[in-house]
PDB file of N, CA, C and O in Angstrom:
ATOM      1  N   MET A  26     -22.361  20.958  -0.680  1.00 62.00           N
ATOM      2  CA  MET A  26     -21.342  20.153  -0.098  1.00 62.00           C
ATOM      3  C   MET A  26     -20.503  20.410   1.397  1.00 62.00           C
ATOM      4  O   MET A  26     -20.163  21.551   1.513  1.00 62.00           O
ATOM      5  N   SER A  27     -20.488  19.426   2.119  1.00 76.00           N
ATOM      6  CA  SER A  27     -19.818  19.773   3.442  1.00 76.00           C
ATOM      7  C   SER A  27     -18.443  20.096   2.887  1.00 76.00           C
ATOM      8  O   SER A  27     -17.335  19.715   2.052  1.00 76.00           O
ATOM      9  N   ALA A  28     -17.658  20.632   4.114  1.00 75.00           N
ATOM     10  CA  ALA A  28     -16.451  21.577   4.065  1.00 75.00           C
ATOM     11  C   ALA A  28     -15.417  20.142   4.032  1.00 75.00           C
ATOM     12  O   ALA A  28     -14.206  19.862   3.413  1.00 75.00           O
ATOM     13  N   ILE A  29     -15.764  19.207   4.778  1.00 80.00           N
ATOM     14  CA  ILE A  29     -14.856  17.760   5.031  1.00 80.00           C
ATOM     15  C   ILE A  29     -14.749  17.275   3.482  1.00 80.00           C
ATOM     16  O   ILE A  29     -13.935  16.418   2.818  1.00 80.00           O
ATOM     17  N   ARG A  30     -16.102  16.855   2.819  1.00 84.00           N
ATOM     18  CA  ARG A  30     -15.768  16.349   1.402  1.00 84.00           C
ATOM     19  C   ARG A  30     -15.150  17.233   0.361  1.00 84.00           C
ATOM     20  O   ARG A  30     -14.597  16.742  -0.545  1.00 84.00           O
ATOM     21  N   LEU A  31     -15.315  18.549   0.670  1.00 81.00           N
ATOM     22  CA  LEU A  31     -14.849  19.488  -0.032  1.00 81.00           C
ATOM     23  C   LEU A  31     -13.237  19.258   0.151  1.00 81.00           C
ATOM     24  O   LEU A  31     -12.324  18.978  -1.309  1.00 81.00           O
ATOM     25  N   ALA A  32     -12.568  19.440   1.094  1.00 82.00           N
ATOM     26  CA  ALA A  32     -10.945  18.688   1.419  1.00 82.00           C
ATOM     27  C   ALA A  32     -10.873  17.719   1.111  1.00 82.00           C
ATOM     28  O   ALA A  32      -9.879  17.945   0.297  1.00 82.00           O
ATOM     29  N   ALA A  33     -11.416  16.709   1.072  1.00 86.00           N
ATOM     30  CA  ALA A  33     -11.192  15.290   0.532  1.00 86.00           C
ATOM     31  C   ALA A  33     -10.936  15.407  -1.082  1.00 86.00           C
ATOM     32  O   ALA A  33      -9.793  14.576  -1.700  1.00 86.00           O
ATOM     33  N   THR A  34     -11.703  16.292  -1.989  1.00 87.00           N
ATOM     34  CA  THR A  34     -11.936  16.656  -3.201  1.00 87.00           C
ATOM     35  C   THR A  34     -10.684  17.244  -3.597  1.00 87.00           C
ATOM     36  O   THR A  34      -9.696  16.733  -4.677  1.00 87.00           O
ATOM     37  N   VAL A  35     -10.079  18.501  -3.021  1.00 85.00           N
ATOM     38  CA  VAL A  35      -9.386  18.725  -2.720  1.00 85.00           C
ATOM     39  C   VAL A  35      -7.838  18.214  -2.982  1.00 85.00           C
ATOM     40  O   VAL A  35      -6.930  18.189  -3.870  1.00 85.00           O
ATOM     41  N   VAL A  36      -7.569  17.329  -1.721  1.00 88.00           N
ATOM     42  CA  VAL A  36      -6.536  16.333  -1.252  1.00 88.00           C
ATOM     43  C   VAL A  36      -6.165  15.621  -2.578  1.00 88.00           C
ATOM     44  O   VAL A  36      -5.086  15.006  -3.035  1.00 88.00           O
ATOM     45  N   GLY A  37      -7.526  14.770  -3.005  1.00 88.00           N
ATOM     46  CA  GLY A  37      -7.401  14.080  -4.242  1.00 88.00           C
ATOM     47  C   GLY A  37      -7.088  14.316  -5.813  1.00 88.00           C
ATOM     48  O   GLY A  37      -6.158  13.909  -6.125  1.00 88.00           O
ATOM     49  N   ALA A  38      -7.373  15.697  -5.422  1.00 88.00           N
ATOM     50  CA  ALA A  38      -7.097  16.613  -6.872  1.00 88.00           C
ATOM     51  C   ALA A  38      -5.639  16.819  -6.858  1.00 88.00           C
ATOM     52  O   ALA A  38      -4.887  16.650  -7.786  1.00 88.00           O
ATOM     53  N   ALA A  39      -5.112  17.288  -5.732  1.00 86.00           N
ATOM     54  CA  ALA A  39      -3.568  17.358  -5.733  1.00 86.00           C
ATOM     55  C   ALA A  39      -3.068  16.344  -5.468  1.00 86.00           C
ATOM     56  O   ALA A  39      -1.719  16.504  -6.349  1.00 86.00           O
ATOM     57  N   ILE A  40      -3.446  15.098  -5.349  1.00 87.00           N
ATOM     58  CA  ILE A  40      -2.399  13.869  -5.722  1.00 87.00           C
ATOM     59  C   ILE A  40      -2.420  13.448  -6.909  1.00 87.00           C
ATOM     60  O   ILE A  40      -1.496  13.031  -7.166  1.00 87.00           O
ATOM     61  N   THR A  41      -3.479  13.590  -7.535  1.00 88.00           N
ATOM     62  CA  THR A  41      -3.328  13.303  -8.880  1.00 88.00           C
ATOM     63  C   THR A  41      -2.704  13.858  -9.458  1.00 88.00           C
ATOM     64  O   THR A  41      -1.660  13.594 -10.546  1.00 88.00           O
ATOM     65  N   LEU A  42      -2.643  15.167  -9.325  1.00 86.00           N
ATOM     66  CA  LEU A  42      -1.772  16.161  -9.974  1.00 86.00           C
ATOM     67  C   LEU A  42      -0.509  15.853 -10.018  1.00 86.00           C
ATOM     68  O   LEU A  42       0.316  15.905 -11.053  1.00 86.00           O
ATOM     69  N   THR A  43       0.316  15.567  -8.873  1.00 84.00           N
ATOM     70  CA  THR A  43       1.624  15.241  -8.322  1.00 84.00           C
ATOM     71  C   THR A  43       2.034  14.001  -9.128  1.00 84.00           C
ATOM     72  O   THR A  43       3.110  13.961  -8.971  1.00 84.00           O
ATOM     73  N   ARG A  44       0.586  13.041  -9.487  1.00 89.00           N
ATOM     74  CA  ARG A  44       1.487  11.742  -9.939  1.00 89.00           C
ATOM     75  C   ARG A  44       1.870  12.225 -12.007  1.00 89.00           C
ATOM     76  O   ARG A  44       2.230  11.307 -12.513  1.00 89.00           O
ATOM     77  N   HIS A  45       1.591  12.968 -12.234  1.00 90.00           N
ATOM     78  CA  HIS A  45       1.646  13.455 -13.801  1.00 90.00           C
ATOM     79  C   HIS A  45       3.260  13.606 -14.383  1.00 90.00           C
ATOM     80  O   HIS A  45       3.791  14.611 -13.186  1.00 90.00           O
ATOM     81  N   PRO A  46       3.427  13.249 -14.915  1.00 90.00           N
ATOM     82  CA  PRO A  46       5.152  13.271 -15.484  1.00 90.00           C
ATOM     83  C   PRO A  46       5.791  14.964 -15.250  1.00 90.00           C
ATOM     84  O   PRO A  46       6.591  15.062 -15.167  1.00 90.00           O
ATOM     85  N   VAL A  47       4.709  15.894 -15.989  1.00 90.00           N
ATOM     86  CA  VAL A  47       4.878  17.032 -16.653  1.00 90.00           C
ATOM     87  C   VAL A  47       5.045  17.772 -14.890  1.00 90.00           C
ATOM     88  O   VAL A  47       6.180  18.449 -15.162  1.00 90.00           O
ATOM     89  N   VAL A  48       4.213  17.594 -14.146  1.00 86.00           N
ATOM     90  CA  VAL A  48       4.359  18.132 -12.864  1.00 86.00           C
ATOM     91  C   VAL A  48       5.218  17.759 -12.169  1.00 86.00           C
ATOM     92  O   VAL A  48       6.082  18.345 -11.298  1.00 86.00           O
ATOM     93  N   ARG A  49       5.781  16.383 -11.860  1.00 88.00           N
ATOM     94  CA  ARG A  49       6.777  15.853 -11.554  1.00 88.00           C
ATOM     95  C   ARG A  49       8.033  16.327 -11.876  1.00 88.00           C
ATOM     96  O   ARG A  49       8.873  16.623 -11.255  1.00 88.00           O
ATOM     97  N   ALA A  50       8.454  16.850 -13.660  1.00 89.00           N
ATOM     98  CA  ALA A  50       9.588  17.226 -13.898  1.00 89.00           C
ATOM     99  C   ALA A  50       9.912  18.435 -13.485  1.00 89.00           C
ATOM    100  O   ALA A  50      10.757  19.206 -13.077  1.00 89.00           O
ATOM    101  N   GLY A  51       8.762  19.370 -13.378  1.00 86.00           N
ATOM    102  CA  GLY A  51       8.884  20.759 -12.740  1.00 86.00           C
ATOM    103  C   GLY A  51       8.899  20.862 -11.687  1.00 86.00           C
ATOM    104  O   GLY A  51       9.757  21.679 -11.082  1.00 86.00           O
ATOM    105  N   ILE A  52       8.429  19.953 -10.440  1.00 84.00           N
ATOM    106  CA  ILE A  52       8.789  19.573  -9.069  1.00 84.00           C
ATOM    107  C   ILE A  52      10.374  19.834  -9.153  1.00 84.00           C
ATOM    108  O   ILE A  52      11.233  20.418  -8.199  1.00 84.00           O
ATOM    109  N   THR A  53      11.030  18.752  -9.542  1.00 87.00           N
ATOM    110  CA  THR A  53      12.266  18.414  -9.656  1.00 87.00           C
ATOM    111  C   THR A  53      13.278  19.682 -10.334  1.00 87.00           C
ATOM    112  O   THR A  53      14.135  19.945  -9.838  1.00 87.00           O
ATOM    113  N   ALA A  54      12.793  20.108 -11.110  1.00 87.00           N
ATOM    114  CA  ALA A  54      13.652  21.401 -11.635  1.00 87.00           C
ATOM    115  C   ALA A  54      13.591  22.519 -10.621  1.00 87.00           C
ATOM    116  O   ALA A  54      14.375  23.183 -10.504  1.00 87.00           O
ATOM    117  N   VAL A  55      12.327  23.133 -10.157  1.00 86.00           N
ATOM    118  CA  VAL A  55      11.882  23.934  -9.032  1.00 86.00           C
ATOM    119  C   VAL A  55      13.056  23.577  -7.635  1.00 86.00           C
ATOM    120  O   VAL A  55      13.843  24.348  -6.968  1.00 86.00           O
ATOM    121  N   ALA A  56      13.328  22.505  -7.530  1.00 84.00           N
ATOM    122  CA  ALA A  56      13.837  21.642  -6.324  1.00 84.00           C
ATOM    123  C   ALA A  56      15.257  21.980  -6.386  1.00 84.00           C
ATOM    124  O   ALA A  56      15.663  22.541  -5.276  1.00 84.00           O
ATOM    125  N   SER A  57      15.846  21.865  -7.867  1.00 89.00           N
ATOM    126  CA  SER A  57      17.212  22.104  -8.290  1.00 89.00           C
ATOM    127  C   SER A  57      17.652  23.632  -8.315  1.00 89.00           C
ATOM    128  O   SER A  57      18.807  23.701  -7.975  1.00 89.00           O
ATOM    129  N   ASN A  58      16.591  24.598  -8.163  1.00 89.00           N
ATOM    130  CA  ASN A  58      17.051  25.816  -8.371  1.00 89.00           C
ATOM    131  C   ASN A  58      16.842  26.688  -7.015  1.00 89.00           C
ATOM    132  O   ASN A  58      15.649  27.036  -6.605  1.00 89.00           O
ATOM    133  N   PRO A  59      17.790  27.669  -6.434  1.00 90.00           N
ATOM    134  CA  PRO A  59      17.428  28.120  -4.752  1.00 90.00           C
ATOM    135  C   PRO A  59      16.304  29.000  -4.981  1.00 90.00           C
ATOM    136  O   PRO A  59      15.539  28.885  -4.423  1.00 90.00           O
ATOM    137  N   GLN A  60      16.464  29.595  -6.506  1.00 92.00           N
ATOM    138  CA  GLN A  60      15.721  30.967  -6.258  1.00 92.00           C
ATOM    139  C   GLN A  60      14.651  30.388  -6.535  1.00 92.00           C
ATOM    140  O   GLN A  60      13.264  31.219  -5.758  1.00 92.00           O
ATOM    141  N   ALA A  61      14.172  29.791  -7.437  1.00 88.00           N
ATOM    142  CA  ALA A  61      12.925  29.165  -7.870  1.00 88.00           C
ATOM    143  C   ALA A  61      12.313  28.339  -6.638  1.00 88.00           C
ATOM    144  O   ALA A  61      10.717  28.769  -6.400  1.00 88.00           O
ATOM    145  N   ARG A  62      13.002  27.489  -5.857  1.00 88.00           N
ATOM    146  CA  ARG A  62      12.522  26.595  -4.552  1.00 88.00           C
ATOM    147  C   ARG A  62      11.910  28.069  -3.587  1.00 88.00           C
ATOM    148  O   ARG A  62      10.828  28.120  -3.243  1.00 88.00           O
ATOM    149  N   GLU A  63      12.563  28.996  -3.642  1.00 92.00           N
ATOM    150  CA  GLU A  63      12.256  30.291  -2.478  1.00 92.00           C
ATOM    151  C   GLU A  63      10.901  31.155  -3.031  1.00 92.00           C
ATOM    152  O   GLU A  63       9.931  31.326  -2.336  1.00 92.00           O
ATOM    153  N   THR A  64      10.825  31.125  -4.386  1.00 91.00           N
ATOM    154  CA  THR A  64       9.736  31.678  -4.918  1.00 91.00           C
ATOM    155  C   THR A  64       8.300  30.489  -4.556  1.00 91.00           C
ATOM    156  O   THR A  64       7.310  30.791  -4.248  1.00 91.00           O
ATOM    157  N   ALA A  65       8.515  29.599  -4.810  1.00 87.00           N
ATOM    158  CA  ALA A  65       7.499  28.792  -4.433  1.00 87.00           C
ATOM    159  C   ALA A  65       7.050  28.669  -3.503  1.00 87.00           C
ATOM    160  O   ALA A  65       5.927  28.296  -2.780  1.00 87.00           O
ATOM    161  N   ILE A  66       8.205  28.335  -2.278  1.00 89.00           N
ATOM    162  CA  ILE A  66       7.958  27.995  -1.130  1.00 89.00           C
ATOM    163  C   ILE A  66       6.808  29.707  -0.349  1.00 89.00           C
ATOM    164  O   ILE A  66       5.554  29.371   0.205  1.00 89.00           O
ATOM    165  N   LYS A  67       7.220  30.893  -1.022  1.00 94.00           N
ATOM    166  CA  LYS A  67       6.375  32.097  -0.627  1.00 94.00           C
ATOM    167  C   LYS A  67       4.805  31.974  -1.369  1.00 94.00           C
ATOM    168  O   LYS A  67       4.041  32.327  -0.390  1.00 94.00           O
ATOM    169  N   VAL A  68       5.101  31.782  -2.498  1.00 92.00           N
ATOM    170  CA  VAL A  68       3.885  31.173  -2.859  1.00 92.00           C
ATOM    171  C   VAL A  68       3.017  30.304  -2.262  1.00 92.00           C
ATOM    172  O   VAL A  68       1.813  30.348  -2.165  1.00 92.00           O
ATOM    173  N   THR A  69       3.400  29.560  -2.241  1.00 89.00           N
ATOM    174  CA  THR A  69       2.544  28.317  -1.491  1.00 89.00           C
ATOM    175  C   THR A  69       2.186  28.659   0.131  1.00 89.00           C
ATOM    176  O   THR A  69       0.700  28.601   0.263  1.00 89.00           O
ATOM    177  N   ARG A  70       2.641  29.464   0.633  1.00 94.00           N
ATOM    178  CA  ARG A  70       2.746  30.158   1.851  1.00 94.00           C
ATOM    179  C   ARG A  70       1.196  31.187   1.809  1.00 94.00           C
ATOM    180  O   ARG A  70       0.366  30.962   2.346  1.00 94.00           O
ATOM    181  N   LYS A  71       1.642  31.708   0.744  1.00 94.00           N
ATOM    182  CA  LYS A  71       0.427  32.794   0.431  1.00 94.00           C
ATOM    183  C   LYS A  71      -0.605  32.063  -0.121  1.00 94.00           C
ATOM    184  O   LYS A  71      -1.711  32.709   0.725  1.00 94.00           O
ATOM    185  N   ALA A  72      -0.725  31.415  -0.806  1.00 91.00           N
ATOM    186  CA  ALA A  72      -1.956  30.446  -1.221  1.00 91.00           C
ATOM    187  C   ALA A  72      -2.441  30.008  -0.161  1.00 91.00           C
ATOM    188  O   ALA A  72      -3.744  29.976   0.289  1.00 91.00           O
ATOM    189  N   ALA A  73      -2.002  29.085   0.881  1.00 90.00           N
ATOM    190  CA  ALA A  73      -2.458  28.732   2.110  1.00 90.00           C
ATOM    191  C   ALA A  73      -3.260  29.979   2.995  1.00 90.00           C
ATOM    192  O   ALA A  73      -3.971  29.169   3.495  1.00 90.00           O
ATOM    193  N   TYR A  74      -2.485  30.823   3.418  1.00 92.00           N
ATOM    194  CA  TYR A  74      -2.931  32.057   3.920  1.00 92.00           C
ATOM    195  C   TYR A  74      -4.349  32.410   3.447  1.00 92.00           C
ATOM    196  O   TYR A  74      -4.964  32.621   4.416  1.00 92.00           O
ATOM    197  N   ASN A  75      -4.489  32.293   1.927  1.00 90.00           N
ATOM    198  CA  ASN A  75      -5.427  33.074   1.256  1.00 90.00           C
ATOM    199  C   ASN A  75      -6.372  31.966   1.516  1.00 90.00           C
ATOM    200  O   ASN A  75      -7.550  32.426   1.596  1.00 90.00           O
ATOM    201  N   ALA A  76      -6.350  30.530   1.383  1.00 86.00           N
ATOM    202  CA  ALA A  76      -7.193  29.443   1.413  1.00 86.00           C
ATOM    203  C   ALA A  76      -7.841  29.873   3.007  1.00 86.00           C
ATOM    204  O   ALA A  76      -9.058  29.367   3.165  1.00 86.00           O
ATOM    205  N   GLY A  77      -7.146  29.715   4.074  1.00 85.00           N
ATOM    206  CA  GLY A  77      -7.123  29.999   5.568  1.00 85.00           C
ATOM    207  C   GLY A  77      -8.345  31.274   5.420  1.00 85.00           C
ATOM    208  O   GLY A  77      -9.536  31.269   6.260  1.00 85.00           O
ATOM    209  N   VAL A  78      -8.097  32.211   5.052  1.00 87.00           N
ATOM    210  CA  VAL A  78      -9.229  33.505   5.048  1.00 87.00           C
ATOM    211  C   VAL A  78     -10.643  33.064   4.544  1.00 87.00           C
ATOM    212  O   VAL A  78     -11.572  33.340   4.651  1.00 87.00           O
ATOM    213  N   VAL A  79     -10.327  32.729   3.197  1.00 86.00           N
ATOM    214  CA  VAL A  79     -11.806  32.531   2.399  1.00 86.00           C
ATOM    215  C   VAL A  79     -12.210  31.403   3.220  1.00 86.00           C
ATOM    216  O   VAL A  79     -13.529  31.435   3.053  1.00 86.00           O
ATOM    217  N   ALA A  80     -12.067  30.121   3.953  1.00 81.00           N
ATOM    218  CA  ALA A  80     -12.508  29.279   4.565  1.00 81.00           C
ATOM    219  C   ALA A  80     -13.215  30.163   6.015  1.00 81.00           C
ATOM    220  O   ALA A  80     -14.339  30.127   6.215  1.00 81.00           O
ATOM    221  N   ARG A  81     -12.366  30.923   6.510  1.00 83.00           N
ATOM    222  CA  ARG A  81     -13.094  31.697   7.935  1.00 83.00           C
ATOM    223  C   ARG A  81     -14.076  32.527   7.068  1.00 83.00           C
ATOM    224  O   ARG A  81     -15.209  32.761   7.801  1.00 83.00           O
ATOM    225  N   HIS A  82     -14.337  33.224   6.218  1.00 84.00           N
ATOM    226  CA  HIS A  82     -15.356  34.111   5.694  1.00 84.00           C
ATOM    227  C   HIS A  82     -16.511  33.141   5.537  1.00 84.00           C
ATOM    228  O   HIS A  82     -17.702  33.394   5.525  1.00 84.00           O
ATOM    229  N   LEU A  83     -16.287  31.980   4.695  1.00 81.00           N
ATOM    230  CA  LEU A  83     -17.379  31.263   4.390  1.00 81.00           C
ATOM    231  C   LEU A  83     -18.076  30.030   5.705  1.00 81.00           C
ATOM    232  O   LEU A  83     -19.369  30.068   5.881  1.00 81.00           O
ATOM    233  N   MET A  84     -17.050  29.682   6.626  1.00 80.00           N
ATOM    234  CA  MET A  84     -17.740  29.126   7.629  1.00 80.00           C
ATOM    235  C   MET A  84     -17.942  30.116   8.822  1.00 80.00           C
ATOM    236  O   MET A  84     -18.932  30.091   9.874  1.00 80.00           O
ATOM    237  N   GLY A  85     -17.536  31.378   9.139  1.00 76.00           N
ATOM    238  CA  GLY A  85     -17.447  32.032  10.057  1.00 76.00           C
ATOM    239  C   GLY A  85     -16.707  31.514  11.481  1.00 76.00           C
ATOM    240  O   GLY A  85     -16.322  30.643  11.543  1.00 76.00           O
ATOM    241  N   ARG A  86     -16.939  32.639  12.213  1.00 68.00           N
ATOM    242  CA  ARG A  86     -16.110  32.425  13.162  1.00 68.00           C
ATOM    243  C   ARG A  86     -16.769  31.455  14.502  1.00 68.00           C
ATOM    244  O   ARG A  86     -17.838  32.120  15.174  1.00 68.00           O
ATOM    245  N   ARG A  87     -16.563  30.475  14.775  1.00 67.00           N
ATOM    246  CA  ARG A  87     -17.818  29.391  15.768  1.00 67.00           C
ATOM    247  C   ARG A  87     -16.883  29.508  16.783  1.00 67.00           C
ATOM    248  O   ARG A  87     -16.157  28.922  17.334  1.00 67.00           O
ATOM    249  N   LEU A  88     -17.504  30.080  17.975  1.00 55.00           N
ATOM    250  CA  LEU A  88     -16.784  30.121  19.467  1.00 55.00           C
ATOM    251  C   LEU A  88     -18.041  29.353  20.055  1.00 55.00           C
ATOM    252  O   LEU A  88     -19.212  29.352  20.125  1.00 55.00           O
ATOM    253  N   PRO A  89     -17.378  28.678  20.777  1.00 56.00           N
ATOM    254  CA  PRO A  89     -18.265  27.545  21.565  1.00 56.00           C
ATOM    255  C   PRO A  89     -18.844  28.299  22.701  1.00 56.00           C
ATOM    256  O   PRO A  89     -18.280  29.382  23.582  1.00 56.00           O
TER     257      PRO A  89
END
């Protein structure tokens, strides 16, 4: 599976998840609690960083 197709699949799954009523309630609850919001931000940033690390390992560093 190409990287673009994989990225499109992940985005589609994320959009589907955010439409679920339980997920929406959780997002609303986190947004109203400052400590939980800060924790969610940290976890999201760490997950994004780790996803970038994995992508670099899989794709390699391609220099022109």
